[in-house]
Short mmCIF file of C-alpha atoms in Angstrom, two decimals:
data_model
loop_
_atom_site.label_atom_id
_atom_site.label_comp_id
_atom_site.label_asym_id
_atom_site.label_seq_id
_atom_site.Cartn_x
_atom_site.Cartn_y
_atom_site.Cartn_z
CA MET A 1 -3.53 -20.23 19.15
CA THR A 2 -5.78 -19.90 15.82
CA ALA A 3 -4.02 -20.65 12.58
CA VAL A 4 -3.50 -17.22 11.45
CA VAL A 5 -2.06 -15.89 14.80
CA ARG A 6 0.56 -18.79 14.37
CA LEU A 7 1.06 -18.02 11.02
CA LEU A 8 1.63 -14.58 11.55
CA ILE A 9 3.98 -15.34 14.41
CA SER A 10 5.69 -17.41 12.03
CA LEU A 11 6.19 -14.86 9.36
CA LEU A 12 7.38 -12.36 11.84
CA ALA A 13 9.93 -14.68 13.21
CA LEU A 14 10.94 -15.67 9.81
CA SER A 15 11.42 -11.96 8.62
CA LEU A 16 13.31 -10.87 12.03
CA ALA A 17 15.04 -13.94 12.93
CA PRO A 18 14.78 -17.17 11.08
CA ALA A 19 16.23 -19.12 14.01
CA PHE A 20 13.13 -18.03 16.41
CA ALA A 21 10.83 -19.66 13.87
CA GLN A 22 9.85 -23.20 14.87
CA ASP A 23 9.89 -25.85 12.12
CA LYS A 24 6.27 -26.83 13.03
CA GLU A 25 5.06 -23.19 12.66
CA LYS A 26 7.21 -22.88 9.25
CA ASP A 27 5.37 -25.69 8.01
CA GLU A 28 2.03 -24.64 8.76
CA ALA A 29 2.71 -21.43 7.15
CA ALA A 30 4.06 -23.03 4.01
CA GLU A 31 1.04 -25.35 3.92
CA LEU A 32 -1.87 -22.83 4.34
CA LEU A 33 0.09 -20.21 1.32
CA SER A 34 0.65 -23.10 -0.86
CA GLY A 35 -3.25 -22.76 -1.47
CA VAL A 36 -2.66 -19.25 -3.29
CA VAL A 37 -1.63 -18.98 -6.61
CA GLN A 38 -0.86 -16.51 -9.28
CA VAL A 39 -3.01 -15.98 -12.30
CA LYS A 40 -2.05 -14.51 -15.22
CA ALA A 41 -4.19 -13.86 -18.44
CA LYS A 42 -3.66 -12.49 -22.30
CA ILE A 43 -6.68 -11.44 -23.41
CA LEU A 44 -8.29 -11.81 -26.98
CA PRO A 45 -7.20 -8.77 -29.24
CA ASN A 46 -10.84 -8.15 -30.00
CA ALA A 47 -12.19 -8.38 -26.50
CA ARG A 48 -14.88 -6.15 -25.33
CA SER A 49 -13.30 -5.72 -22.10
CA LEU A 50 -9.96 -4.75 -23.45
CA ALA A 51 -10.46 -0.95 -22.94
CA THR A 52 -11.27 -0.98 -19.26
CA LEU A 53 -9.51 -3.78 -18.15
CA GLY A 54 -6.33 -4.28 -20.35
CA ALA A 55 -4.84 -6.96 -22.74
CA GLN A 56 -2.32 -8.27 -19.88
CA ARG A 57 -4.26 -9.07 -16.38
CA GLN A 58 -2.63 -10.66 -13.31
CA GLY A 59 -3.57 -11.27 -10.14
CA SER A 60 -4.02 -14.11 -7.17
CA GLY A 61 -6.09 -16.97 -6.79
CA ALA A 62 -6.95 -19.59 -4.12
CA LEU A 63 -7.12 -23.43 -4.99
CA VAL A 64 -10.17 -24.40 -3.85
CA ARG A 65 -10.59 -28.21 -5.16
CA GLU A 66 -7.74 -30.30 -6.60
CA GLY A 67 -7.49 -28.89 -9.93
CA TYR A 68 -9.72 -25.69 -9.72
CA VAL A 69 -8.50 -22.07 -8.59
CA LEU A 70 -10.85 -19.47 -7.80
CA THR A 71 -10.18 -16.03 -8.81
CA ILE A 72 -12.07 -12.73 -9.56
CA GLY A 73 -13.78 -12.80 -12.71
CA TYR A 74 -12.77 -9.63 -14.55
CA LEU A 75 -8.94 -11.17 -14.24
CA VAL A 76 -9.94 -13.82 -16.98
CA VAL A 77 -13.03 -13.04 -18.83
CA GLU A 78 -12.38 -13.00 -22.73
CA ALA A 79 -9.16 -14.52 -22.07
CA GLU A 80 -6.84 -16.14 -24.66
CA SER A 81 -4.96 -17.98 -22.71
CA ILE A 82 -4.38 -18.32 -19.06
CA GLU A 83 -1.24 -19.24 -16.72
CA VAL A 84 -1.55 -20.40 -13.29
CA THR A 85 1.67 -20.31 -11.17
CA GLY A 86 1.89 -22.41 -7.70
CA ALA A 87 4.04 -21.91 -4.60
CA ASP A 88 7.09 -23.72 -6.33
CA GLY A 89 7.03 -21.17 -8.84
CA LYS A 90 6.01 -23.98 -11.57
CA SER A 91 3.18 -22.62 -14.19
CA VAL A 92 0.61 -24.72 -15.80
CA PRO A 93 -1.86 -23.40 -18.35
CA ALA A 94 -5.71 -23.21 -17.50
CA THR A 95 -9.09 -22.77 -18.73
CA LEU A 96 -12.05 -20.67 -17.53
CA ALA A 97 -14.23 -23.38 -16.23
CA GLY A 98 -16.93 -21.03 -15.09
CA TYR A 99 -17.60 -17.39 -14.78
CA ASP A 100 -20.75 -15.98 -12.47
CA HIS A 101 -21.33 -12.22 -12.71
CA ALA A 102 -23.89 -12.32 -10.10
CA SER A 103 -21.01 -12.93 -7.66
CA GLY A 104 -17.86 -11.80 -9.96
CA PHE A 105 -16.13 -15.01 -9.57
CA GLY A 106 -14.33 -16.98 -12.16
CA LEU A 107 -13.51 -20.76 -11.70
CA LEU A 108 -10.36 -21.91 -13.77
CA LYS A 109 -9.52 -25.81 -14.39
CA LEU A 110 -5.96 -26.65 -14.33
CA ILE A 111 -4.48 -28.28 -17.40
CA GLY A 112 -1.65 -30.50 -15.51
CA PRO A 113 -0.71 -30.98 -11.76
CA LEU A 114 0.16 -27.91 -9.44
CA ALA A 115 1.66 -27.94 -6.40
CA GLY A 116 -0.22 -26.74 -3.37
CA LYS A 117 -2.93 -27.72 -0.85
CA PRO A 118 -6.46 -26.50 -1.64
CA LEU A 119 -8.04 -23.70 1.12
CA LEU A 120 -10.89 -24.99 3.19
CA LEU A 121 -14.14 -22.98 2.62
CA GLY A 122 -15.17 -20.90 5.65
CA GLU A 123 -18.43 -19.60 6.77
CA SER A 124 -18.21 -16.04 5.41
CA ALA A 125 -21.49 -15.22 7.13
CA ALA A 126 -19.64 -15.42 10.65
CA LEU A 127 -17.23 -12.90 9.78
CA THR A 128 -18.41 -9.89 11.82
CA GLU A 129 -16.78 -6.18 12.01
CA ARG A 130 -13.51 -5.75 13.85
CA ALA A 131 -12.56 -9.65 13.44
CA PRO A 132 -9.22 -10.21 12.26
CA ALA A 133 -8.20 -11.78 9.03
CA MET A 134 -5.43 -12.20 6.65
CA ILE A 135 -5.04 -11.06 3.23
CA ALA A 136 -2.99 -13.48 1.43
CA SER A 137 -1.69 -12.84 -2.37
CA PHE A 138 0.84 -14.77 -4.74
CA GLY A 139 4.27 -14.55 -2.92
CA GLY A 140 4.69 -16.57 0.17
CA ARG A 141 5.17 -14.57 3.13
CA ASP A 142 5.67 -11.40 1.23
CA GLY A 143 2.15 -11.52 -0.12
CA VAL A 144 0.21 -11.57 3.60
CA ASN A 145 -0.86 -8.89 5.21
CA LEU A 146 -2.79 -8.68 8.51
CA VAL A 147 -6.24 -6.59 8.06
CA TYR A 148 -9.67 -6.42 10.07
CA VAL A 149 -13.19 -6.46 8.99
CA VAL A 150 -14.44 -2.57 9.19
CA SER A 151 -17.79 -3.29 7.72
CA ARG A 152 -20.30 -5.62 6.14
CA ARG A 153 -22.68 -4.02 3.93
CA PRO A 154 -24.21 -4.14 0.42
CA PHE A 155 -21.91 -3.00 -2.55
CA SER A 156 -23.22 -1.84 -5.73
CA GLY A 157 -21.17 -1.64 -8.72
CA SER A 158 -21.54 0.61 -11.94
CA TRP A 159 -21.30 -2.51 -14.09
CA GLU A 160 -24.65 -3.73 -12.76
CA TYR A 161 -23.14 -5.60 -9.95
CA GLN A 162 -25.00 -6.10 -6.66
CA LEU A 163 -23.51 -8.05 -3.61
CA ASP A 164 -25.92 -7.88 -0.30
CA SER A 165 -23.16 -8.12 2.20
CA ALA A 166 -19.56 -7.48 0.95
CA ILE A 167 -16.63 -7.71 3.31
CA TYR A 168 -14.85 -4.40 3.86
CA THR A 169 -11.33 -4.54 5.16
CA TYR A 170 -8.62 -2.23 6.55
CA PRO A 171 -5.80 -1.30 6.16
CA PRO A 172 -5.92 -1.32 2.37
CA VAL A 173 -3.56 -3.81 0.48
CA GLN A 174 -2.63 -2.91 -3.14
CA ASN A 175 -2.23 -6.57 -4.51
CA TRP A 176 -5.90 -7.22 -4.09
CA SER A 177 -7.47 -8.79 -7.10
CA GLY A 178 -8.14 -12.28 -6.67
CA ALA A 179 -6.48 -12.14 -3.13
CA ALA A 180 -7.25 -14.90 -0.48
CA LEU A 181 -9.01 -13.55 2.69
CA ILE A 182 -8.29 -15.90 5.21
CA GLY A 183 -9.68 -16.42 8.74
CA ALA A 184 -8.47 -17.23 12.24
CA LYS A 185 -9.25 -20.75 11.74
CA GLY A 186 -7.06 -20.65 8.23
CA GLU A 187 -10.33 -20.96 6.20
CA LEU A 188 -11.04 -19.12 2.91
CA LEU A 189 -13.18 -16.43 3.47
CA GLY A 190 -13.65 -14.21 0.40
CA ILE A 191 -11.76 -13.18 -2.77
CA GLY A 192 -10.31 -9.97 -3.53
CA SER A 193 -12.06 -7.45 -5.78
CA LEU A 194 -11.32 -3.89 -5.46
CA VAL A 195 -9.72 -1.14 -3.40
CA VAL A 196 -12.22 1.46 -2.32
CA GLY A 197 -12.11 4.92 -0.30
CA ASP A 198 -15.06 4.05 1.97
CA ALA A 199 -14.34 0.84 3.35
CA GLY A 200 -15.40 2.05 6.75
CA GLY A 201 -19.07 3.01 5.35
CA GLN A 202 -20.58 5.49 2.67
CA GLY A 203 -19.48 8.78 3.40
CA THR A 204 -16.11 7.78 4.88
CA GLN A 205 -13.02 8.71 4.17
CA SER A 206 -11.56 5.22 4.92
CA PRO A 207 -9.39 3.43 2.19
CA GLY A 208 -9.47 -0.52 2.34
CA ASN A 209 -10.35 -3.65 0.18
CA MET A 210 -13.56 -4.82 -0.64
CA PHE A 211 -13.89 -8.81 -0.80
CA VAL A 212 -16.83 -11.20 -2.40
CA PRO A 213 -17.75 -13.45 0.54
CA ILE A 214 -16.96 -17.13 -0.30
CA ASP A 215 -20.29 -18.48 0.78
CA LEU A 216 -21.51 -16.97 -2.55
CA LEU A 217 -19.60 -19.92 -4.08
CA LYS A 218 -20.94 -22.77 -2.20
CA PRO A 219 -24.32 -22.96 -3.73
CA ILE A 220 -23.16 -22.54 -7.69
CA PHE A 221 -19.75 -24.45 -7.18
CA GLU A 222 -20.78 -27.66 -8.82
CA ASP A 223 -22.61 -26.20 -11.54
CA LEU A 224 -19.79 -23.44 -12.51
CA VAL A 225 -17.81 -27.18 -12.61
CA ALA A 226 -20.21 -29.08 -14.53
CA LYS A 227 -21.97 -26.08 -16.79
CA GLY A 228 -19.87 -23.06 -16.69
CA ARG A 229 -22.53 -21.17 -14.93
CA ALA A 230 -25.10 -20.96 -11.95
CA ALA A 231 -28.31 -23.02 -12.43
CA GLY A 232 -31.43 -21.13 -12.52
CA PRO A 233 -32.97 -18.26 -14.90
CA LEU A 234 -30.03 -15.73 -16.00
CA ARG A 235 -30.49 -12.20 -14.92
CA PRO A 236 -31.04 -9.45 -17.43
CA TRP A 237 -28.23 -7.39 -18.44
CA LEU A 238 -28.71 -3.87 -20.23
CA GLY A 239 -25.01 -2.98 -20.93
CA LEU A 240 -25.43 0.22 -18.71
CA ASN A 241 -22.63 1.73 -16.61
CA ALA A 242 -24.21 4.47 -14.24
CA GLU A 243 -22.94 6.54 -11.13
CA GLU A 244 -24.74 7.89 -8.30
CA MET A 245 -24.72 11.67 -7.92
CA ARG A 246 -26.63 13.62 -5.63
CA GLY A 247 -29.72 11.47 -5.77
CA ARG A 248 -29.57 10.68 -9.52
CA LEU A 249 -28.39 8.06 -11.76
CA PHE A 250 -25.74 9.26 -14.44
CA VAL A 251 -24.98 7.17 -17.38
CA ALA A 252 -21.25 7.23 -17.52
CA ARG A 253 -20.84 4.41 -20.27
CA VAL A 254 -22.60 2.16 -22.64
CA SER A 255 -21.18 -1.29 -23.71
CA PRO A 256 -20.62 -0.79 -27.29
CA GLU A 257 -22.95 -2.74 -29.30
CA GLY A 258 -24.70 -3.80 -26.25
CA PRO A 259 -28.60 -3.33 -25.64
CA ALA A 260 -28.46 0.03 -24.03
CA GLU A 261 -26.73 1.58 -26.52
CA ARG A 262 -28.61 -0.26 -29.31
CA ALA A 263 -31.83 1.27 -27.76
CA GLY A 264 -30.43 4.87 -27.86
CA LEU A 265 -29.00 5.52 -24.36
CA LYS A 266 -25.81 7.23 -24.23
CA SER A 267 -23.17 9.09 -21.75
CA GLY A 268 -24.77 11.57 -19.93
CA ASP A 269 -28.30 10.73 -19.76
CA ILE A 270 -29.97 10.37 -16.24
CA VAL A 271 -32.10 7.44 -15.51
CA ILE A 272 -35.18 8.14 -13.25
CA GLY A 273 -37.22 5.13 -13.30
CA VAL A 274 -37.93 1.75 -14.59
CA GLY A 275 -41.35 1.74 -15.65
CA ALA A 276 -43.53 3.65 -13.37
CA ASP A 277 -40.89 3.42 -10.48
CA GLU A 278 -38.88 5.93 -9.84
CA VAL A 279 -35.13 5.17 -8.91
CA THR A 280 -32.70 7.21 -7.42
CA SER A 281 -29.68 4.58 -6.64
CA LEU A 282 -28.04 1.45 -8.26
CA ALA A 283 -29.57 -0.75 -5.77
CA GLU A 284 -32.78 0.42 -6.79
CA LEU A 285 -32.34 0.50 -10.33
CA TYR A 286 -30.97 -3.46 -10.56
CA ARG A 287 -33.70 -4.46 -8.21
CA LYS A 288 -36.30 -3.16 -10.55
CA VAL A 289 -34.35 -4.51 -13.53
CA TRP A 290 -33.83 -7.72 -12.17
CA ALA A 291 -37.52 -7.89 -11.02
CA ARG A 292 -38.79 -8.12 -14.17
CA GLY A 293 -37.81 -11.39 -15.49
CA GLU A 294 -34.78 -13.21 -16.75
CA ALA A 295 -32.48 -12.25 -19.49
CA GLY A 296 -34.34 -11.52 -22.82
CA VAL A 297 -37.34 -9.51 -20.88
CA GLU A 298 -37.64 -6.10 -22.16
CA VAL A 299 -36.88 -3.39 -19.47
CA PRO A 300 -38.82 -0.04 -20.03
CA LEU A 301 -36.76 3.06 -18.50
CA ARG A 302 -37.36 6.45 -18.33
CA VAL A 303 -34.67 8.59 -19.09
CA LEU A 304 -33.88 12.39 -19.32
CA GLN A 305 -31.86 13.37 -22.44
CA GLY A 306 -31.18 16.97 -22.09
CA MET A 307 -34.17 18.47 -20.79
CA GLN A 308 -36.57 15.60 -22.10
CA VAL A 309 -37.86 12.63 -20.44
CA LYS A 310 -37.86 9.83 -23.00
CA GLU A 311 -39.46 6.26 -22.39
CA ILE A 312 -36.76 3.96 -23.72
CA THR A 313 -37.37 0.12 -23.92
CA VAL A 314 -34.12 -1.72 -23.82
CA ARG A 315 -34.02 -5.62 -24.75
CA SER A 316 -32.26 -7.26 -22.06
CA ILE A 317 -29.42 -10.12 -22.83
CA ASP A 318 -27.32 -12.37 -20.68
CA ARG A 319 -24.10 -10.72 -20.08
CA VAL A 320 -22.02 -13.78 -20.94
CA GLN A 321 -23.71 -13.86 -24.14
CA TYR A 322 -22.34 -10.24 -24.80
CA PHE A 323 -18.87 -11.72 -24.14
CA ARG A 324 -19.51 -15.16 -26.26
CA GLN A 325 -19.96 -13.18 -29.19
CA ARG A 326 -16.01 -12.77 -28.91
CA GLN A 327 -15.19 -15.98 -27.30
CA SER A 328 -16.42 -19.60 -26.48
CA TYR A 329 -16.57 -20.73 -23.11
#
């Protein structure tokens, strides 16, 4: 019997008739769920992300090493203060140890001891469609939901974000931010990022959740601990939010004082190319931009403004640099 199945049996027994739950199963459930914590962040009053993500943010996280909690980065970016609460209800302050825009992970360092056993990192690449899993948000057994994987496919976010093999689960869970996706062996397989309307595939009407695969953490974890970011060249970032509509890329928003805004792009523009290459999807746009070099490179865009095609060159920066203007990491 797998760890997840045992845990679910234990949780069901506890909810229906506590006397039916064996002590061993209750202990296993408590130990596994002790690695799921609550994350609260108070955001800087002048934060750039304030308008889109709010001043008070709350979600979950997973203990992945003694003293370190993994969560989804948007909960803690530009935080003035961070508080983490363990399974026993006790809270400790934390700092943002590292942030990785490519994956979306935020790594927290605890300032003080916290009850809980770190979750083992599993192999998210082995997680296939129809596989059962468990979403664990902070709250003990009340935060547990049984789900299954409905698709493994790329995800393109409008905020210059791309995953090659995101994990999509069903049914949808409301407390998804930073939640732990736990596999059949009791291992951590992903961190909750979004609720989506097409978990079953593009064009479907199947609400569910999207998780960032834990395999993306493994090659960068030690760098996040030691340096606060992944090693290697920094990706160029334009500060451009675009949406795919009818084979075109409409600019929905530009980041205030960001590279795209400074270059003259604005909401309502249509991006039709990078250099001489045509782009019709977010994935194409990102690949063409990132292929031009690291942060600081000039990116030539072809943009339809009104009825006129314009050549606009955007000098890229590192995304974290944009936030560092308001906060030190």
